[in-house]
CSV table of C-alpha atoms in Angstrom, one decimal:
chain,number,residue,atom,x,y,z
A,1,MET,CA,85.8,153.6,96.8
A,2,THR,CA,83.3,151.8,99.0
A,3,SER,CA,83.7,151.4,102.7
A,4,ASP,CA,84.6,147.8,102.2
A,5,ASP,CA,87.3,148.7,99.7
A,6,ALA,CA,88.6,151.3,102.1
A,7,ARG,CA,88.7,148.8,105.0
A,8,THR,CA,90.6,146.3,102.8
A,9,ALA,CA,93.1,148.9,101.7
A,10,GLU,CA,93.6,150.0,105.3
A,11,LEU,CA,94.2,146.5,106.6
A,12,ARG,CA,96.4,145.6,103.6
A,13,SER,CA,98.6,148.6,104.5
A,14,ARG,CA,98.7,147.6,108.2
A,15,VAL,CA,99.7,144.0,107.4
A,16,ALA,CA,102.4,145.0,105.0
A,17,ALA,CA,103.9,147.3,107.7
A,18,LEU,CA,103.9,144.4,110.1
A,19,MET,CA,105.9,142.0,107.9
A,20,VAL,CA,109.2,143.1,109.3
A,21,GLN,CA,107.9,142.2,112.8
A,22,ALA,CA,106.5,138.9,111.3
A,23,LYS,CA,110.0,137.9,110.1
A,24,THR,CA,111.4,138.7,113.6
A,25,ASP,CA,108.7,136.6,115.2
A,26,LEU,CA,109.2,133.7,112.9
A,27,ALA,CA,113.0,133.8,113.5
A,28,GLN,CA,112.4,133.5,117.2
A,29,LEU,CA,109.9,130.7,116.9
A,30,VAL,CA,112.1,128.7,114.5
A,31,SER,CA,115.0,129.0,117.0
A,32,PHE,CA,113.1,126.9,119.5
A,33,LYS,CA,113.8,123.2,118.9
A,34,SER,CA,110.3,122.4,119.9
A,35,VAL,CA,110.0,118.7,119.0
A,36,HIS,CA,107.7,117.0,121.5
A,37,ASP,CA,109.9,114.0,122.1
A,38,PRO,CA,112.2,114.0,125.1
A,39,ARG,CA,114.2,111.1,123.6
A,40,GLN,CA,115.5,113.6,121.0
A,41,PHE,CA,115.1,117.1,122.4
A,42,PRO,CA,114.9,118.7,125.9
A,43,PRO,CA,111.4,119.5,127.0
A,44,ALA,CA,112.6,123.0,127.9
A,45,GLU,CA,112.5,123.8,124.2
A,46,CYS,CA,108.8,123.2,124.0
A,47,GLU,CA,108.2,125.1,127.2
A,48,ARG,CA,110.1,128.1,125.9
A,49,ALA,CA,108.1,128.0,122.7
A,50,ALA,CA,104.8,127.8,124.6
A,51,GLN,CA,105.7,130.7,126.8
A,52,TRP,CA,106.7,132.8,123.8
A,53,VAL,CA,103.4,132.1,122.1
A,54,ALA,CA,101.5,133.0,125.3
A,55,ASP,CA,103.4,136.3,125.7
A,56,ALA,CA,103.0,137.3,122.1
A,57,PHE,CA,99.3,136.8,121.9
A,58,ALA,CA,98.8,138.6,125.3
A,59,ALA,CA,100.7,141.5,123.8
A,60,ALA,CA,98.5,141.4,120.7
A,61,GLY,CA,95.4,142.0,122.9
A,62,LEU,CA,94.1,138.7,124.1
A,63,THR,CA,93.5,139.2,127.8
A,64,LYS,CA,93.0,135.8,129.4
A,65,VAL,CA,96.2,133.7,128.7
A,66,GLY,CA,97.4,130.5,130.2
A,67,LEU,CA,99.4,127.3,129.7
A,68,HIS,CA,97.4,124.1,130.2
A,69,GLU,CA,98.9,120.7,130.7
A,70,THR,CA,97.4,118.0,128.6
A,71,ALA,CA,97.2,114.2,129.0
A,72,ASP,CA,100.4,113.5,127.0
A,73,GLY,CA,102.5,116.0,129.0
A,74,SER,CA,102.4,118.8,126.4
A,75,LYS,CA,101.2,122.3,127.2
A,76,ALA,CA,98.4,123.9,125.2
A,77,VAL,CA,98.5,127.7,125.0
A,78,ILE,CA,95.0,129.2,125.4
A,79,ALA,CA,94.5,132.9,125.1
A,80,SER,CA,91.2,134.7,124.7
A,81,ARG,CA,89.3,137.9,124.6
A,82,PRO,CA,85.5,137.8,125.1
A,83,ALA,CA,83.2,138.9,122.4
A,84,PRO,CA,81.5,142.3,122.5
A,85,PRO,CA,77.8,142.1,123.1
A,86,GLY,CA,76.1,140.4,120.2
A,87,ALA,CA,79.3,139.5,118.4
A,88,PRO,CA,80.3,135.9,117.6
A,89,THR,CA,83.5,134.1,118.8
A,90,VAL,CA,86.2,132.6,116.6
A,91,LEU,CA,88.6,129.9,117.7
A,92,LEU,CA,92.0,130.2,116.0
A,93,TYR,CA,94.1,126.9,116.1
A,94,CYS,CA,97.8,126.3,115.4
A,95,HIS,CA,100.6,124.2,116.9
A,96,TYR,CA,104.0,125.2,118.1
A,97,ASP,CA,105.7,121.8,118.1
A,98,VAL,CA,107.5,120.7,115.0
A,99,GLN,CA,108.8,117.6,113.2
A,100,PRO,CA,112.5,116.6,113.9
A,101,PRO,CA,114.9,117.8,111.2
A,102,LEU,CA,115.5,114.3,109.9
A,103,ASP,CA,118.8,114.3,107.9
A,104,GLU,CA,120.5,117.6,109.0
A,105,SER,CA,123.1,117.0,106.3
A,106,ALA,CA,120.4,117.4,103.7
A,107,TRP,CA,119.6,120.9,104.8
A,108,ARG,CA,121.0,123.7,102.7
A,109,THR,CA,120.5,126.2,105.5
A,110,PRO,CA,120.8,125.9,109.3
A,111,VAL,CA,117.8,123.9,110.6
A,112,TRP,CA,117.0,126.2,113.6
A,113,THR,CA,117.9,129.6,112.1
A,114,LEU,CA,115.4,131.4,109.8
A,115,THR,CA,117.3,132.0,106.6
A,116,GLU,CA,116.2,133.9,103.6
A,117,GLN,CA,117.1,132.5,100.2
A,118,ASN,CA,115.5,133.3,96.8
A,119,GLY,CA,112.6,135.1,98.4
A,120,ARG,CA,111.7,132.3,100.8
A,121,TRP,CA,112.3,131.9,104.5
A,122,TYR,CA,113.9,128.5,105.5
A,123,GLY,CA,114.0,126.7,108.8
A,124,ARG,CA,112.2,123.8,110.6
A,125,GLY,CA,108.6,124.9,111.3
A,126,ALA,CA,108.8,128.0,109.1
A,127,ALA,CA,105.6,126.8,107.5
A,128,ASP,CA,104.3,123.9,109.7
A,129,CYS,CA,103.1,125.4,111.8
A,130,LYS,CA,105.0,128.4,113.1
A,131,GLY,CA,104.3,130.3,110.0
A,132,ASN,CA,100.6,129.9,110.8
A,133,ILE,CA,101.2,131.1,114.3
A,134,VAL,CA,102.7,134.3,112.8
A,135,MET,CA,99.7,134.5,110.4
A,136,HIS,CA,97.3,134.6,113.4
A,137,LEU,CA,99.5,137.0,115.3
A,138,THR,CA,99.9,139.4,112.4
A,139,ALA,CA,96.1,139.4,111.7
A,140,LEU,CA,95.3,140.3,115.3
A,141,ARG,CA,98.0,143.0,115.4
A,142,ALA,CA,96.6,144.5,112.2
A,143,LEU,CA,93.1,144.7,113.8
A,144,GLY,CA,94.4,146.3,117.0
A,145,PRO,CA,93.7,145.4,120.6
A,146,ASP,CA,90.0,146.5,120.6
A,147,LEU,CA,88.8,143.5,118.6
A,148,PRO,CA,85.3,143.6,117.1
A,149,ILE,CA,84.8,139.9,117.8
A,150,GLY,CA,85.5,137.3,120.4
A,151,VAL,CA,88.7,135.5,119.8
A,152,THR,CA,90.2,132.4,121.4
A,153,LEU,CA,93.7,131.2,120.4
A,154,VAL,CA,94.8,127.6,121.0
A,155,ALA,CA,98.3,126.5,120.2
A,156,GLU,CA,98.9,122.8,120.6
A,157,GLY,CA,102.2,121.4,121.8
A,158,SER,CA,102.2,117.8,120.5
A,159,GLU,CA,100.4,117.7,117.1
A,160,GLU,CA,103.3,116.2,115.2
A,161,GLN,CA,103.6,113.3,117.6
A,162,GLY,CA,99.9,112.4,117.2
A,163,THR,CA,99.6,111.5,120.9
A,164,GLY,CA,96.1,113.1,121.3
A,165,GLY,CA,96.9,115.5,124.2
A,166,LEU,CA,94.7,118.4,123.0
A,167,GLU,CA,91.9,116.1,121.7
A,168,ARG,CA,91.4,114.7,125.2
A,169,PHE,CA,91.8,118.2,126.7
A,170,VAL,CA,89.0,119.5,124.5
A,171,GLN,CA,86.7,116.6,125.5
A,172,ALA,CA,87.4,117.2,129.2
A,173,ASN,CA,87.2,121.1,129.0
A,174,PRO,CA,84.7,121.9,126.3
A,175,GLU,CA,83.7,125.4,127.5
A,176,LEU,CA,87.3,126.7,127.3
A,177,LEU,CA,87.3,126.6,123.5
A,178,ARG,CA,83.6,126.9,122.6
A,179,ALA,CA,83.2,129.1,119.5
A,180,ASP,CA,80.9,129.9,116.6
A,181,ALA,CA,83.6,129.4,114.0
A,182,ILE,CA,86.9,127.5,114.1
A,183,VAL,CA,89.8,128.4,111.9
A,184,ILE,CA,92.3,125.6,111.7
A,185,GLY,CA,95.6,127.2,110.7
A,186,ASP,CA,97.5,124.0,109.7
A,187,CYS,CA,96.9,123.7,106.0
A,188,GLY,CA,97.6,125.9,103.0
A,189,ASN,CA,96.9,127.0,99.5
A,190,PHE,CA,96.9,124.6,96.5
A,191,ALA,CA,99.7,126.8,95.1
A,192,ALA,CA,101.2,130.1,96.3
A,193,GLY,CA,99.0,132.9,95.3
A,194,LEU,CA,95.9,130.7,94.8
A,195,PRO,CA,93.5,131.1,97.8
A,196,THR,CA,92.3,127.7,98.9
A,197,LEU,CA,90.1,126.2,101.6
A,198,THR,CA,90.9,122.6,102.5
A,199,GLN,CA,87.5,120.9,102.3
A,200,THR,CA,88.4,117.3,103.3
A,201,LEU,CA,91.0,115.3,105.3
A,202,ARG,CA,91.6,111.6,104.8
A,203,GLY,CA,91.3,109.3,107.8
A,204,ASN,CA,93.7,106.4,108.4
A,205,VAL,CA,94.1,102.8,109.4
A,206,ASN,CA,97.6,101.8,110.6
A,207,VAL,CA,98.5,98.1,111.1
A,208,VAL,CA,101.7,96.0,111.4
A,209,VAL,CA,101.5,92.8,109.5
A,210,GLY,CA,103.7,89.8,110.4
A,211,VAL,CA,104.2,86.6,108.4
A,212,GLU,CA,105.9,83.5,109.8
A,213,THR,CA,106.7,80.3,107.9
A,214,LEU,CA,109.6,78.4,109.6
A,215,ALA,CA,111.0,77.8,113.0
A,216,GLY,CA,114.1,79.7,111.9
A,217,PRO,CA,116.0,80.8,108.8
A,218,MET,CA,117.2,77.9,106.7
A,219,HIS,CA,120.1,77.6,104.2
A,220,SER,CA,118.7,78.6,100.8
A,221,GLY,CA,120.9,76.1,98.9
A,222,MET,CA,119.7,73.2,100.9
A,223,TYR,CA,116.0,74.2,101.5
A,224,GLY,CA,115.2,77.0,99.0
A,225,GLY,CA,112.6,76.0,96.4
A,226,ALA,CA,110.4,74.0,98.8
A,227,ALA,CA,110.8,75.8,102.1
A,228,PRO,CA,108.2,78.6,102.3
A,229,ASP,CA,110.0,81.9,102.3
A,230,ALA,CA,108.3,84.3,104.7
A,231,LEU,CA,109.7,87.4,103.0
A,232,ALA,CA,108.4,86.2,99.6
A,233,ALA,CA,105.0,85.5,101.2
A,234,LEU,CA,105.0,89.0,102.6
A,235,ILE,CA,105.9,90.5,99.2
A,236,GLN,CA,103.1,88.5,97.5
A,237,LEU,CA,100.6,89.6,100.2
A,238,LEU,CA,101.6,93.3,99.8
A,239,ALA,CA,101.4,93.0,96.0
A,240,SER,CA,97.7,92.1,96.4
A,241,LEU,CA,96.9,95.5,97.8
A,242,ARG,CA,97.4,97.3,94.5
A,243,ASP,CA,96.6,96.4,90.9
A,244,GLU,CA,98.8,96.8,87.9
A,245,HIS,CA,97.8,100.5,87.5
A,246,GLY,CA,98.6,101.3,91.2
A,247,ASN,CA,95.0,101.5,92.4
A,248,THR,CA,94.5,100.4,96.0
A,249,THR,CA,92.6,97.1,95.9
A,250,VAL,CA,91.4,96.2,99.4
A,251,THR,CA,88.5,93.8,98.7
A,252,GLY,CA,85.2,95.6,99.4
A,253,LEU,CA,86.7,99.1,99.7
A,254,PRO,CA,85.5,101.4,96.9
A,255,ASN,CA,88.3,102.9,94.8
A,256,ASP,CA,86.5,104.7,92.0
A,257,GLN,CA,85.4,107.9,93.7
A,258,LYS,CA,85.8,111.3,91.9
A,259,TRP,CA,87.1,114.7,93.2
A,260,SER,CA,84.9,117.6,92.2
A,261,GLY,CA,87.1,120.5,93.5
A,262,VAL,CA,90.4,121.8,92.1
A,263,GLN,CA,92.2,119.5,89.8
A,264,TYR,CA,95.9,118.9,90.3
A,265,PRO,CA,97.8,119.1,87.0
A,266,ALA,CA,99.8,116.0,86.4
A,267,ASP,CA,103.0,117.9,85.4
A,268,GLN,CA,102.7,120.1,88.5
A,269,PHE,CA,102.2,117.0,90.7
A,270,ARG,CA,105.3,115.3,89.1
A,271,ALA,CA,107.4,118.3,90.0
A,272,ASP,CA,105.9,118.7,93.5
A,273,ALA,CA,106.3,115.0,94.3
A,274,GLY,CA,109.8,114.7,92.8
A,275,ILE,CA,108.8,111.8,90.5
A,276,LEU,CA,111.8,110.6,88.6
A,277,GLY,CA,112.2,110.7,84.8
A,278,ASP,CA,109.7,108.5,83.0
A,279,VAL,CA,108.3,106.9,86.2
A,280,ASP,CA,104.5,106.8,86.0
A,281,ILE,CA,102.0,108.5,88.2
A,282,ILE,CA,99.9,105.7,89.6
A,283,GLY,CA,96.2,105.0,89.6
A,284,ASP,CA,93.6,105.3,86.8
A,285,GLY,CA,91.9,108.4,88.2
A,286,THR,CA,93.0,112.0,88.1
A,287,VAL,CA,95.7,113.1,90.5
A,288,SER,CA,93.0,114.8,92.6
A,289,ASP,CA,90.9,111.6,92.6
A,290,MET,CA,93.9,109.6,93.8
A,291,LEU,CA,95.0,112.0,96.5
A,292,TRP,CA,91.7,113.2,98.0
A,293,ALA,CA,88.8,111.0,96.9
A,294,ARG,CA,90.1,107.4,97.0
A,295,PRO,CA,91.7,105.1,99.5
A,296,ALA,CA,95.5,104.8,99.3
A,297,LEU,CA,97.6,102.0,100.8
A,298,THR,CA,101.2,102.8,101.6
A,299,VAL,CA,103.9,100.4,102.9
A,300,LEU,CA,105.6,102.5,105.5
A,301,GLY,CA,108.3,100.0,106.5
A,302,ILE,CA,109.5,96.4,106.2
A,303,ASP,CA,111.5,94.4,108.7
A,304,ALA,CA,113.7,92.1,106.7
A,305,PRO,CA,117.5,91.5,106.5
A,306,LYS,CA,119.4,94.3,105.0
A,307,VAL,CA,121.3,93.7,101.8
A,308,VAL,CA,124.7,94.3,103.5
A,309,GLY,CA,125.2,91.5,105.9
A,310,SER,CA,122.5,89.3,104.6
A,311,THR,CA,123.2,85.5,104.3
A,312,ALA,CA,122.1,82.7,101.9
A,313,ALA,CA,119.0,81.8,104.0
A,314,VAL,CA,115.3,81.3,103.4
A,315,GLN,CA,113.6,83.8,105.8
A,316,ALA,CA,111.4,82.5,108.6
A,317,SER,CA,109.6,85.7,109.3
A,318,ALA,CA,109.0,89.2,108.0
A,319,ARG,CA,106.9,92.2,109.0
A,320,ALA,CA,105.5,95.4,107.3
A,321,ARG,CA,103.9,98.5,108.6
A,322,LEU,CA,100.9,99.6,106.5
A,323,ASN,CA,99.1,102.9,106.3
A,324,LEU,CA,95.7,103.0,104.7
A,325,ARG,CA,94.4,106.5,104.0
A,326,ILE,CA,90.6,106.8,103.6
A,327,PRO,CA,88.4,109.6,102.2
A,328,PRO,CA,85.3,111.0,103.8
A,329,GLY,CA,82.4,108.6,103.6
A,330,ILE,CA,84.4,105.6,104.6
A,331,ASP,CA,84.2,104.5,108.2
A,332,PRO,CA,87.6,103.7,109.7
A,333,GLU,CA,86.3,100.7,111.6
A,334,GLN,CA,84.8,99.3,108.5
A,335,ALA,CA,88.0,100.0,106.5
A,336,HIS,CA,90.0,98.2,109.2
A,337,LYS,CA,87.7,95.2,109.0
A,338,LEU,CA,88.0,95.0,105.2
A,339,LEU,CA,91.8,95.4,105.3
A,340,VAL,CA,92.1,92.6,107.9
A,341,ALA,CA,89.8,90.4,105.9
A,342,HIS,CA,91.8,91.1,102.7
A,343,LEU,CA,95.1,90.3,104.3
A,344,GLU,CA,93.8,87.0,105.8
A,345,ALA,CA,92.3,86.0,102.4
A,346,HIS,CA,95.5,86.8,100.4
A,347,THR,CA,98.2,85.3,102.7
A,348,PRO,CA,99.8,82.6,100.6
A,349,TRP,CA,100.8,79.0,101.6
A,350,HIS,CA,98.8,79.1,104.8
A,351,ALA,CA,101.6,81.1,106.3
A,352,LYS,CA,101.0,82.2,109.9
A,353,LEU,CA,99.7,85.8,109.8
A,354,THR,CA,99.6,88.3,112.7
A,355,ILE,CA,98.0,91.8,112.5
A,356,GLU,CA,98.7,94.4,115.1
A,357,THR,CA,96.4,97.5,114.9
A,358,GLU,CA,98.3,100.7,115.8
A,359,GLY,CA,95.4,103.1,115.4
A,360,LEU,CA,92.4,104.4,113.5
A,361,GLY,CA,91.4,107.9,112.5
A,362,GLY,CA,88.2,109.2,110.9
A,363,ALA,CA,88.2,111.3,107.8
A,364,PHE,CA,86.8,114.9,108.0
A,365,SER,CA,84.8,117.1,105.7
A,366,SER,CA,84.1,120.7,106.5
A,367,GLY,CA,80.8,122.4,105.8
A,368,LYS,CA,80.3,124.5,102.7
A,369,GLY,CA,77.7,127.0,103.8
A,370,GLY,CA,77.1,129.4,106.7
A,371,PRO,CA,77.9,133.0,107.6
A,372,ALA,CA,81.5,132.2,108.6
A,373,ARG,CA,82.3,130.4,105.4
A,374,THR,CA,80.7,133.2,103.3
A,375,ALA,CA,82.8,135.8,105.2
A,376,MET,CA,86.0,133.8,104.8
A,377,GLU,CA,85.5,133.2,101.1
A,378,ALA,CA,84.9,137.0,100.6
A,379,ALA,CA,88.0,137.8,102.7
A,380,LEU,CA,90.3,135.4,100.7
A,381,ALA,CA,89.0,136.9,97.4
A,382,ALA,CA,89.7,140.4,98.6
A,383,ALA,CA,93.2,139.5,99.9
A,384,TYR,CA,94.3,137.7,96.8
A,385,GLY,CA,92.2,139.4,94.1
A,386,LYS,CA,90.7,136.1,93.0
A,387,PRO,CA,88.0,133.8,94.3
A,388,PRO,CA,89.1,130.9,96.5
A,389,THR,CA,89.0,127.2,95.4
A,390,THR,CA,88.8,124.0,97.5
A,391,GLN,CA,91.1,121.1,97.8
A,392,GLY,CA,91.4,117.9,99.9
A,393,GLN,CA,94.4,117.0,102.0
A,394,GLY,CA,95.9,113.5,102.3
A,395,GLY,CA,97.0,114.1,105.9
A,396,SER,CA,94.8,113.6,109.0
A,397,ILE,CA,94.0,116.1,111.7
A,398,PRO,CA,92.1,114.0,114.3
A,399,LEU,CA,91.4,117.2,116.3
A,400,CYS,CA,89.0,118.4,113.6
A,401,ASN,CA,86.7,115.4,114.3
A,402,VAL,CA,86.9,116.2,118.0
A,403,PHE,CA,86.0,119.8,117.4
A,404,ALA,CA,83.1,118.7,115.1
A,405,GLU,CA,81.7,116.3,117.8
A,406,THR,CA,82.2,118.8,120.7
A,407,TYR,CA,80.9,121.9,118.9
A,408,PRO,CA,78.4,120.6,116.3
A,409,ASP,CA,77.1,124.1,115.5
A,410,ALA,CA,80.5,125.6,114.9
A,411,GLU,CA,81.7,126.2,111.3
A,412,ILE,CA,85.1,124.7,110.8
A,413,MET,CA,87.5,126.0,108.1
A,414,LEU,CA,91.0,124.8,107.3
A,415,MET,CA,93.6,127.2,105.8
A,416,GLY,CA,97.1,128.5,106.2
A,417,VAL,CA,100.5,129.2,104.7
A,418,GLU,CA,101.6,125.6,103.9
A,419,GLU,CA,101.6,125.4,100.0
A,420,PRO,CA,103.4,122.5,98.3
A,421,LYS,CA,106.8,124.2,97.9
A,422,CYS,CA,107.1,124.5,101.7
A,423,LEU,CA,108.3,120.9,101.9
A,424,ILE,CA,106.8,120.4,105.3
A,425,HIS,CA,108.1,117.4,107.3
A,426,ALA,CA,111.1,117.2,105.0
A,427,PRO,CA,114.6,118.8,105.0
A,428,ASN,CA,114.7,122.4,103.7
A,429,GLU,CA,111.3,123.4,104.9
A,430,SER,CA,110.4,126.9,103.9
A,431,VAL,CA,107.6,129.4,103.7
A,432,ASP,CA,106.8,132.1,101.1
A,433,PRO,CA,106.5,135.3,103.1
A,434,SER,CA,103.9,136.6,100.7
A,435,GLU,CA,101.6,133.8,101.8
A,436,ILE,CA,102.0,134.9,105.4
A,437,GLU,CA,101.1,138.4,104.3
A,438,HIS,CA,98.1,137.5,102.2
A,439,MET,CA,96.7,134.9,104.6
A,440,ALA,CA,97.1,137.3,107.6
A,441,LEU,CA,95.2,139.9,105.6
A,442,ALA,CA,92.5,137.4,104.7
A,443,GLU,CA,92.1,136.4,108.4
A,444,ALA,CA,92.0,140.1,109.5
A,445,LEU,CA,89.3,140.8,106.9
A,446,PHE,CA,87.4,137.7,108.0
A,447,LEU,CA,87.4,138.6,111.7
A,448,SER,CA,86.3,142.1,110.9
A,449,SER,CA,83.5,141.2,108.5
A,450,TYR,CA,82.3,138.1,110.4
A,451,ALA,CA,81.8,140.3,113.5
A,452,LYS,CA,79.1,142.1,111.6
A,453,ALA,CA,77.4,139.0,110.1
């Protein structure tokens, strides 16, 4: 047995022995109703979660620990231990805030109580992102307090709300989080048991589109047929944004890109997405092409009369909220300009069109080379017994772009415990505890080996 094999076996044993504590940690974290929205949940829940994270990482050996208020009122936990002479520093990211439970009646287990069923641990935040907090914590505990490398932990308190508190904090306090490598613990494997680094994140353009045609609703019997129906105009406008195959068709926006990484089997995607019966997967590319390489326009909501209570009237106005996801290589400002131009060109009947821009976010692509990436790929392979693959992710993490701009020499890697069966953001969120165990081992191996790189 080589010294590397012996070190892997030793750390594997340590992590396995820590899994009882990991479950206790996650149960405590899940019990905090840490939704960063005072309209729904008391701020004290986020404060309790933040303090727990600070105390836990201090106990794990990080020596400089503090809670820092950010511009949106949330608190970022920052804990660090300086690097020994000549060793690099790694920044570990996670967030302790969670999505609201949504429909509590749809949960099969208590929302805020970690519950084991069929080998998985259920509860809001069990995967996103409290499972990743436990991943970081377990890795550091396995290494012991005398770390061979500099480590800084930052736990965000408002990631799910997208209010940008930590992004602005990083820009104002760059030295606090400066590192040679950054591990974003807010992603996951393509499937449980398949080690995966997330290579790309899509950017986004969010707009609210309004269509007006009449001074007010008019009786459909007396005026329907000649009076321009605003809801029909909106439907026609929205239909122009996809072709008959489901491809996004914003004029001037490329939609034929190919994904070169892991391919998402169609049958697996149908199951993961819950596609009904014989309903088609849309788009003329592969599933991976459509998810990670091409733009995707989604209608998030429509303001129109509900069926129950509606009257026989031609509608005077209607609105829709649109979300355009864009892959790396497409500038969000240019995508926004093309979307606006398309909407203006395809509005029927000279209807009055308004477009309110809610926000833009750039796509992100992590580097593929460098000593940190090499060490992480080797660590994942050792932890899982198979080489890692790469995937894209449809979601956006604006903080990644801030990190890349603030620390241009740092290697940024995205990973974590959030595989598809976790159902993050949905009712019945869960985590596979073996993913916490394997990913914690991989991170411990990475921190150990990168210290010598």
